[in-house]
């Protein structure tokens, strides 16, 4: 397996960097530094001439740096879906061996799932999130890219299904490495 160095010594020593052809899930409480770590990693990767796509769902302040392409998907789940669709429209050479970061993959999902009025709507929202993660995994495999997603611990385990993941089959199956950050 080949990797894109994260640029952060502790991560690169632990897992050799962000694995290509795979999805890595970075999990931590709000304020633990997930976004800061991902922004730093994006900047450091761009300095090594890695093309970086950073999809921000939270409205973080991301400095313009090198070849980091920032896509804002702060409005809704649909804006996140649109950002992923834009990736799929890029020429192959722009995606090959790139680093794709989505911070946070479940940000919009939380509000939508809490507001869902019935199980049918909840299932549709769940399916939408699964489709996004499935698509990102396909991009990673097809283009020899590394995909890194962030989320909160509360979005990992569903209350209804002990050991289950909010995000369902896609989160559980397609995140090959799951790193947990603590204060």
PDB file of C-alpha atoms in Angstrom:
ATOM      1  CA  UNK A   1       0.000   0.000   0.000  1.00  0.00           C
ATOM      2  CA  UNK A   2       1.267   3.478  -0.779  1.00  0.00           C
ATOM      3  CA  UNK A   3       0.620   6.609   1.249  1.00  0.00           C
ATOM      4  CA  UNK A   4       0.486  10.375   1.077  1.00  0.00           C
ATOM      5  CA  UNK A   5       2.450  11.667   4.064  1.00  0.00           C
ATOM      6  CA  UNK A   6       0.237  13.603   6.473  1.00  0.00           C
ATOM      7  CA  UNK A   7       3.196  15.809   7.357  1.00  0.00           C
ATOM      8  CA  UNK A   8       2.421  15.204  11.031  1.00  0.00           C
ATOM      9  CA  UNK A   9       5.143  13.005  12.510  1.00  0.00           C
ATOM     10  CA  UNK A  10       2.909  11.120  14.940  1.00  0.00           C
ATOM     11  CA  UNK A  11       0.412  10.123  12.251  1.00  0.00           C
ATOM     12  CA  UNK A  12       3.106   9.240   9.728  1.00  0.00           C
ATOM     13  CA  UNK A  13       4.860   7.070  12.340  1.00  0.00           C
ATOM     14  CA  UNK A  14       1.602   5.394  13.369  1.00  0.00           C
ATOM     15  CA  UNK A  15       0.037   4.662   9.958  1.00  0.00           C
ATOM     16  CA  UNK A  16       2.672   5.833   7.433  1.00  0.00           C
ATOM     17  CA  UNK A  17       0.444   8.724   6.287  1.00  0.00           C
ATOM     18  CA  UNK A  18      -2.917   8.776   4.516  1.00  0.00           C
ATOM     19  CA  UNK A  19      -3.296   5.475   2.630  1.00  0.00           C
ATOM     20  CA  UNK A  20      -4.024   5.729  -1.072  1.00  0.00           C
ATOM     21  CA  UNK A  21      -6.958   3.779  -2.483  1.00  0.00           C
ATOM     22  CA  UNK A  22      -8.662   3.961   0.935  1.00  0.00           C
ATOM     23  CA  UNK A  23     -10.815   6.073   3.201  1.00  0.00           C
ATOM     24  CA  UNK A  24      -9.454   7.101   6.609  1.00  0.00           C
ATOM     25  CA  UNK A  25     -11.870   8.267   9.303  1.00  0.00           C
ATOM     26  CA  UNK A  26     -10.586  10.798  11.859  1.00  0.00           C
ATOM     27  CA  UNK A  27     -12.839  10.803  14.936  1.00  0.00           C
ATOM     28  CA  UNK A  28     -12.793  13.243  17.852  1.00  0.00           C
ATOM     29  CA  UNK A  29     -14.915  15.453  20.057  1.00  0.00           C
ATOM     30  CA  UNK A  30     -15.636  18.998  18.951  1.00  0.00           C
ATOM     31  CA  UNK A  31     -12.636  21.226  19.673  1.00  0.00           C
ATOM     32  CA  UNK A  32     -10.052  18.438  19.894  1.00  0.00           C
ATOM     33  CA  UNK A  33      -8.235  19.701  16.781  1.00  0.00           C
ATOM     34  CA  UNK A  34      -9.464  17.542  13.895  1.00  0.00           C
ATOM     35  CA  UNK A  35      -9.929  20.479  11.548  1.00  0.00           C
ATOM     36  CA  UNK A  36      -6.634  22.059  12.560  1.00  0.00           C
ATOM     37  CA  UNK A  37      -4.832  18.766  11.929  1.00  0.00           C
ATOM     38  CA  UNK A  38      -6.523  18.330   8.541  1.00  0.00           C
ATOM     39  CA  UNK A  39      -5.845  21.910   7.446  1.00  0.00           C
ATOM     40  CA  UNK A  40      -2.181  21.559   8.421  1.00  0.00           C
ATOM     41  CA  UNK A  41      -1.933  18.225   6.616  1.00  0.00           C
ATOM     42  CA  UNK A  42      -3.530  19.755   3.494  1.00  0.00           C
ATOM     43  CA  UNK A  43      -1.032  22.628   3.481  1.00  0.00           C
ATOM     44  CA  UNK A  44       1.958  20.332   4.049  1.00  0.00           C
ATOM     45  CA  UNK A  45       0.815  17.941   1.310  1.00  0.00           C
ATOM     46  CA  UNK A  46       0.404  20.816  -1.150  1.00  0.00           C
ATOM     47  CA  UNK A  47       3.972  21.910  -0.380  1.00  0.00           C
ATOM     48  CA  UNK A  48       5.061  18.440  -1.529  1.00  0.00           C
ATOM     49  CA  UNK A  49       3.193  19.047  -4.806  1.00  0.00           C
ATOM     50  CA  UNK A  50       0.218  16.862  -3.908  1.00  0.00           C
ATOM     51  CA  UNK A  51      -3.051  18.157  -5.303  1.00  0.00           C
ATOM     52  CA  UNK A  52      -5.405  18.604  -2.327  1.00  0.00           C
ATOM     53  CA  UNK A  53      -9.181  18.974  -2.373  1.00  0.00           C
ATOM     54  CA  UNK A  54     -10.530  20.180   0.945  1.00  0.00           C
ATOM     55  CA  UNK A  55     -14.315  20.049   1.302  1.00  0.00           C
ATOM     56  CA  UNK A  56     -15.371  22.125   4.296  1.00  0.00           C
ATOM     57  CA  UNK A  57     -18.862  21.585   5.696  1.00  0.00           C
ATOM     58  CA  UNK A  58     -18.337  23.504   8.944  1.00  0.00           C
ATOM     59  CA  UNK A  59     -17.310  26.963   7.753  1.00  0.00           C
ATOM     60  CA  UNK A  60     -13.739  26.781   9.033  1.00  0.00           C
ATOM     61  CA  UNK A  61     -11.160  29.405   8.165  1.00  0.00           C
ATOM     62  CA  UNK A  62      -8.892  27.652   5.696  1.00  0.00           C
ATOM     63  CA  UNK A  63      -5.946  29.701   4.465  1.00  0.00           C
ATOM     64  CA  UNK A  64      -5.225  29.814   0.757  1.00  0.00           C
ATOM     65  CA  UNK A  65      -2.068  27.781   0.401  1.00  0.00           C
ATOM     66  CA  UNK A  66      -0.265  26.144  -2.487  1.00  0.00           C
ATOM     67  CA  UNK A  67      -2.387  23.787  -4.497  1.00  0.00           C
ATOM     68  CA  UNK A  68      -5.115  23.317  -1.871  1.00  0.00           C
ATOM     69  CA  UNK A  69      -8.475  23.636  -3.584  1.00  0.00           C
ATOM     70  CA  UNK A  70     -11.129  24.535  -1.023  1.00  0.00           C
ATOM     71  CA  UNK A  71     -14.756  23.731  -1.694  1.00  0.00           C
ATOM     72  CA  UNK A  72     -17.334  25.150   0.699  1.00  0.00           C
ATOM     73  CA  UNK A  73     -20.268  22.838   1.401  1.00  0.00           C
ATOM     74  CA  UNK A  74     -21.647  24.609   4.441  1.00  0.00           C
ATOM     75  CA  UNK A  75     -25.250  25.136   3.351  1.00  0.00           C
ATOM     76  CA  UNK A  76     -26.708  21.634   3.298  1.00  0.00           C
ATOM     77  CA  UNK A  77     -26.272  17.951   2.561  1.00  0.00           C
ATOM     78  CA  UNK A  78     -27.022  18.854  -1.067  1.00  0.00           C
ATOM     79  CA  UNK A  79     -24.082  21.263  -1.099  1.00  0.00           C
ATOM     80  CA  UNK A  80     -21.856  18.391   0.056  1.00  0.00           C
ATOM     81  CA  UNK A  81     -23.287  16.171  -2.691  1.00  0.00           C
ATOM     82  CA  UNK A  82     -22.610  18.950  -5.229  1.00  0.00           C
ATOM     83  CA  UNK A  83     -19.002  19.246  -4.056  1.00  0.00           C
ATOM     84  CA  UNK A  84     -18.522  15.510  -4.574  1.00  0.00           C
ATOM     85  CA  UNK A  85     -20.155  15.765  -8.016  1.00  0.00           C
ATOM     86  CA  UNK A  86     -17.661  18.486  -8.963  1.00  0.00           C
ATOM     87  CA  UNK A  87     -14.817  16.101  -8.115  1.00  0.00           C
ATOM     88  CA  UNK A  88     -16.280  13.480 -10.439  1.00  0.00           C
ATOM     89  CA  UNK A  89     -16.295  15.990 -13.321  1.00  0.00           C
ATOM     90  CA  UNK A  90     -12.573  16.736 -13.030  1.00  0.00           C
ATOM     91  CA  UNK A  91     -10.172  15.255 -15.580  1.00  0.00           C
ATOM     92  CA  UNK A  92      -8.508  12.053 -14.458  1.00  0.00           C
ATOM     93  CA  UNK A  93      -5.051  13.620 -14.146  1.00  0.00           C
ATOM     94  CA  UNK A  94      -6.408  16.173 -11.652  1.00  0.00           C
ATOM     95  CA  UNK A  95      -7.649  13.451  -9.298  1.00  0.00           C
ATOM     96  CA  UNK A  96      -4.858  10.912  -9.647  1.00  0.00           C
ATOM     97  CA  UNK A  97      -2.787  10.544  -6.492  1.00  0.00           C
ATOM     98  CA  UNK A  98      -4.599  13.447  -4.829  1.00  0.00           C
ATOM     99  CA  UNK A  99      -5.568  13.967  -1.210  1.00  0.00           C
ATOM    100  CA  UNK A 100      -9.285  14.516  -0.642  1.00  0.00           C
ATOM    101  CA  UNK A 101     -10.407  15.745   2.767  1.00  0.00           C
ATOM    102  CA  UNK A 102     -14.020  16.122   3.911  1.00  0.00           C
ATOM    103  CA  UNK A 103     -14.320  17.973   7.199  1.00  0.00           C
ATOM    104  CA  UNK A 104     -16.858  16.859   8.573  1.00  0.00           C
ATOM    105  CA  UNK A 105     -18.596  14.116   6.604  1.00  0.00           C
ATOM    106  CA  UNK A 106     -21.542  13.952   9.048  1.00  0.00           C
ATOM    107  CA  UNK A 107     -21.949  17.663   9.822  1.00  0.00           C
ATOM    108  CA  UNK A 108     -25.246  18.196   7.949  1.00  0.00           C
ATOM    109  CA  UNK A 109     -26.403  14.671   8.629  1.00  0.00           C
ATOM    110  CA  UNK A 110     -26.730  15.314  12.387  1.00  0.00           C
ATOM    111  CA  UNK A 111     -29.319  18.059  12.067  1.00  0.00           C
ATOM    112  CA  UNK A 112     -31.253  16.306   9.310  1.00  0.00           C
ATOM    113  CA  UNK A 113     -31.506  13.005  11.157  1.00  0.00           C
ATOM    114  CA  UNK A 114     -32.727  14.754  14.321  1.00  0.00           C
ATOM    115  CA  UNK A 115     -35.386  16.651  12.348  1.00  0.00           C
ATOM    116  CA  UNK A 116     -36.564  13.618  10.379  1.00  0.00           C
ATOM    117  CA  UNK A 117     -40.293  13.250  10.906  1.00  0.00           C
ATOM    118  CA  UNK A 118     -40.477   9.538  10.135  1.00  0.00           C
ATOM    119  CA  UNK A 119     -38.432   6.421   9.442  1.00  0.00           C
ATOM    120  CA  UNK A 120     -38.802   6.759   5.673  1.00  0.00           C
ATOM    121  CA  UNK A 121     -37.200  10.205   5.712  1.00  0.00           C
ATOM    122  CA  UNK A 122     -34.517   9.022   8.151  1.00  0.00           C
ATOM    123  CA  UNK A 123     -33.712   6.095   5.822  1.00  0.00           C
ATOM    124  CA  UNK A 124     -33.435   8.450   2.829  1.00  0.00           C
ATOM    125  CA  UNK A 125     -31.032  10.719   4.707  1.00  0.00           C
ATOM    126  CA  UNK A 126     -28.993   7.689   5.762  1.00  0.00           C
ATOM    127  CA  UNK A 127     -28.903   6.480   2.152  1.00  0.00           C
ATOM    128  CA  UNK A 128     -27.746   9.912   0.956  1.00  0.00           C
ATOM    129  CA  UNK A 129     -24.812   9.836   3.388  1.00  0.00           C
ATOM    130  CA  UNK A 130     -23.940   6.274   2.392  1.00  0.00           C
ATOM    131  CA  UNK A 131     -23.939   7.283  -1.286  1.00  0.00           C
ATOM    132  CA  UNK A 132     -21.489  10.126  -0.567  1.00  0.00           C
ATOM    133  CA  UNK A 133     -19.103   7.827   1.304  1.00  0.00           C
ATOM    134  CA  UNK A 134     -19.420   5.096  -1.335  1.00  0.00           C
ATOM    135  CA  UNK A 135     -18.612   7.648  -4.054  1.00  0.00           C
ATOM    136  CA  UNK A 136     -15.561   8.903  -2.147  1.00  0.00           C
ATOM    137  CA  UNK A 137     -14.316   5.339  -1.744  1.00  0.00           C
ATOM    138  CA  UNK A 138     -14.719   4.775  -5.492  1.00  0.00           C
ATOM    139  CA  UNK A 139     -12.734   7.951  -6.209  1.00  0.00           C
ATOM    140  CA  UNK A 140      -9.958   6.765  -3.874  1.00  0.00           C
ATOM    141  CA  UNK A 141      -9.717   3.382  -5.575  1.00  0.00           C
ATOM    142  CA  UNK A 142     -10.148   4.570  -9.159  1.00  0.00           C
ATOM    143  CA  UNK A 143      -7.665   7.444  -8.942  1.00  0.00           C
ATOM    144  CA  UNK A 144      -5.117   6.041  -6.456  1.00  0.00           C
ATOM    145  CA  UNK A 145      -6.037   8.878  -4.102  1.00  0.00           C
ATOM    146  CA  UNK A 146      -6.233   9.164  -0.333  1.00  0.00           C
ATOM    147  CA  UNK A 147      -9.541  10.195   1.223  1.00  0.00           C
ATOM    148  CA  UNK A 148      -9.706  11.465   4.804  1.00  0.00           C
ATOM    149  CA  UNK A 149     -13.017  12.133   6.532  1.00  0.00           C
ATOM    150  CA  UNK A 150     -13.605  13.651   9.943  1.00  0.00           C
ATOM    151  CA  UNK A 151     -16.521  13.106  12.302  1.00  0.00           C
ATOM    152  CA  UNK A 152     -17.510  13.181  15.978  1.00  0.00           C
ATOM    153  CA  UNK A 153     -17.664  10.084  18.213  1.00  0.00           C
ATOM    154  CA  UNK A 154     -21.405  10.565  18.611  1.00  0.00           C
ATOM    155  CA  UNK A 155     -21.761  10.148  14.879  1.00  0.00           C
ATOM    156  CA  UNK A 156     -19.937   6.831  14.904  1.00  0.00           C
ATOM    157  CA  UNK A 157     -22.146   4.710  17.116  1.00  0.00           C
ATOM    158  CA  UNK A 158     -25.881   4.703  16.702  1.00  0.00           C
ATOM    159  CA  UNK A 159     -28.062   4.495  19.780  1.00  0.00           C
ATOM    160  CA  UNK A 160     -30.412   2.017  18.104  1.00  0.00           C
ATOM    161  CA  UNK A 161     -27.765  -0.516  17.111  1.00  0.00           C
ATOM    162  CA  UNK A 162     -24.984  -1.225  19.580  1.00  0.00           C
ATOM    163  CA  UNK A 163     -21.729  -1.259  17.685  1.00  0.00           C
ATOM    164  CA  UNK A 164     -23.429   0.158  14.599  1.00  0.00           C
ATOM    165  CA  UNK A 165     -22.223   3.273  12.862  1.00  0.00           C
ATOM    166  CA  UNK A 166     -24.276   6.315  12.083  1.00  0.00           C
ATOM    167  CA  UNK A 167     -23.607   6.538   8.397  1.00  0.00           C
ATOM    168  CA  UNK A 168     -24.420   2.839   8.188  1.00  0.00           C
ATOM    169  CA  UNK A 169     -22.777   0.240   6.036  1.00  0.00           C
ATOM    170  CA  UNK A 170     -20.738   2.764   4.070  1.00  0.00           C
ATOM    171  CA  UNK A 171     -18.958   4.284   7.095  1.00  0.00           C
ATOM    172  CA  UNK A 172     -18.298   0.894   8.669  1.00  0.00           C
ATOM    173  CA  UNK A 173     -17.132  -0.733   5.458  1.00  0.00           C
ATOM    174  CA  UNK A 174     -15.264   1.968   3.585  1.00  0.00           C
ATOM    175  CA  UNK A 175     -13.243   3.571   6.371  1.00  0.00           C
ATOM    176  CA  UNK A 176     -10.249   1.243   6.382  1.00  0.00           C
ATOM    177  CA  UNK A 177      -8.479   3.140   9.145  1.00  0.00           C
ATOM    178  CA  UNK A 178     -10.249   4.874  12.013  1.00  0.00           C
ATOM    179  CA  UNK A 179      -8.170   7.217  14.176  1.00  0.00           C
ATOM    180  CA  UNK A 180      -9.594   8.538  17.429  1.00  0.00           C
ATOM    181  CA  UNK A 181      -8.356  11.890  18.770  1.00  0.00           C
ATOM    182  CA  UNK A 182      -8.572  12.780  22.456  1.00  0.00           C
ATOM    183  CA  UNK A 183      -8.046  15.979  24.415  1.00  0.00           C
TER     184      UNK A 183
END
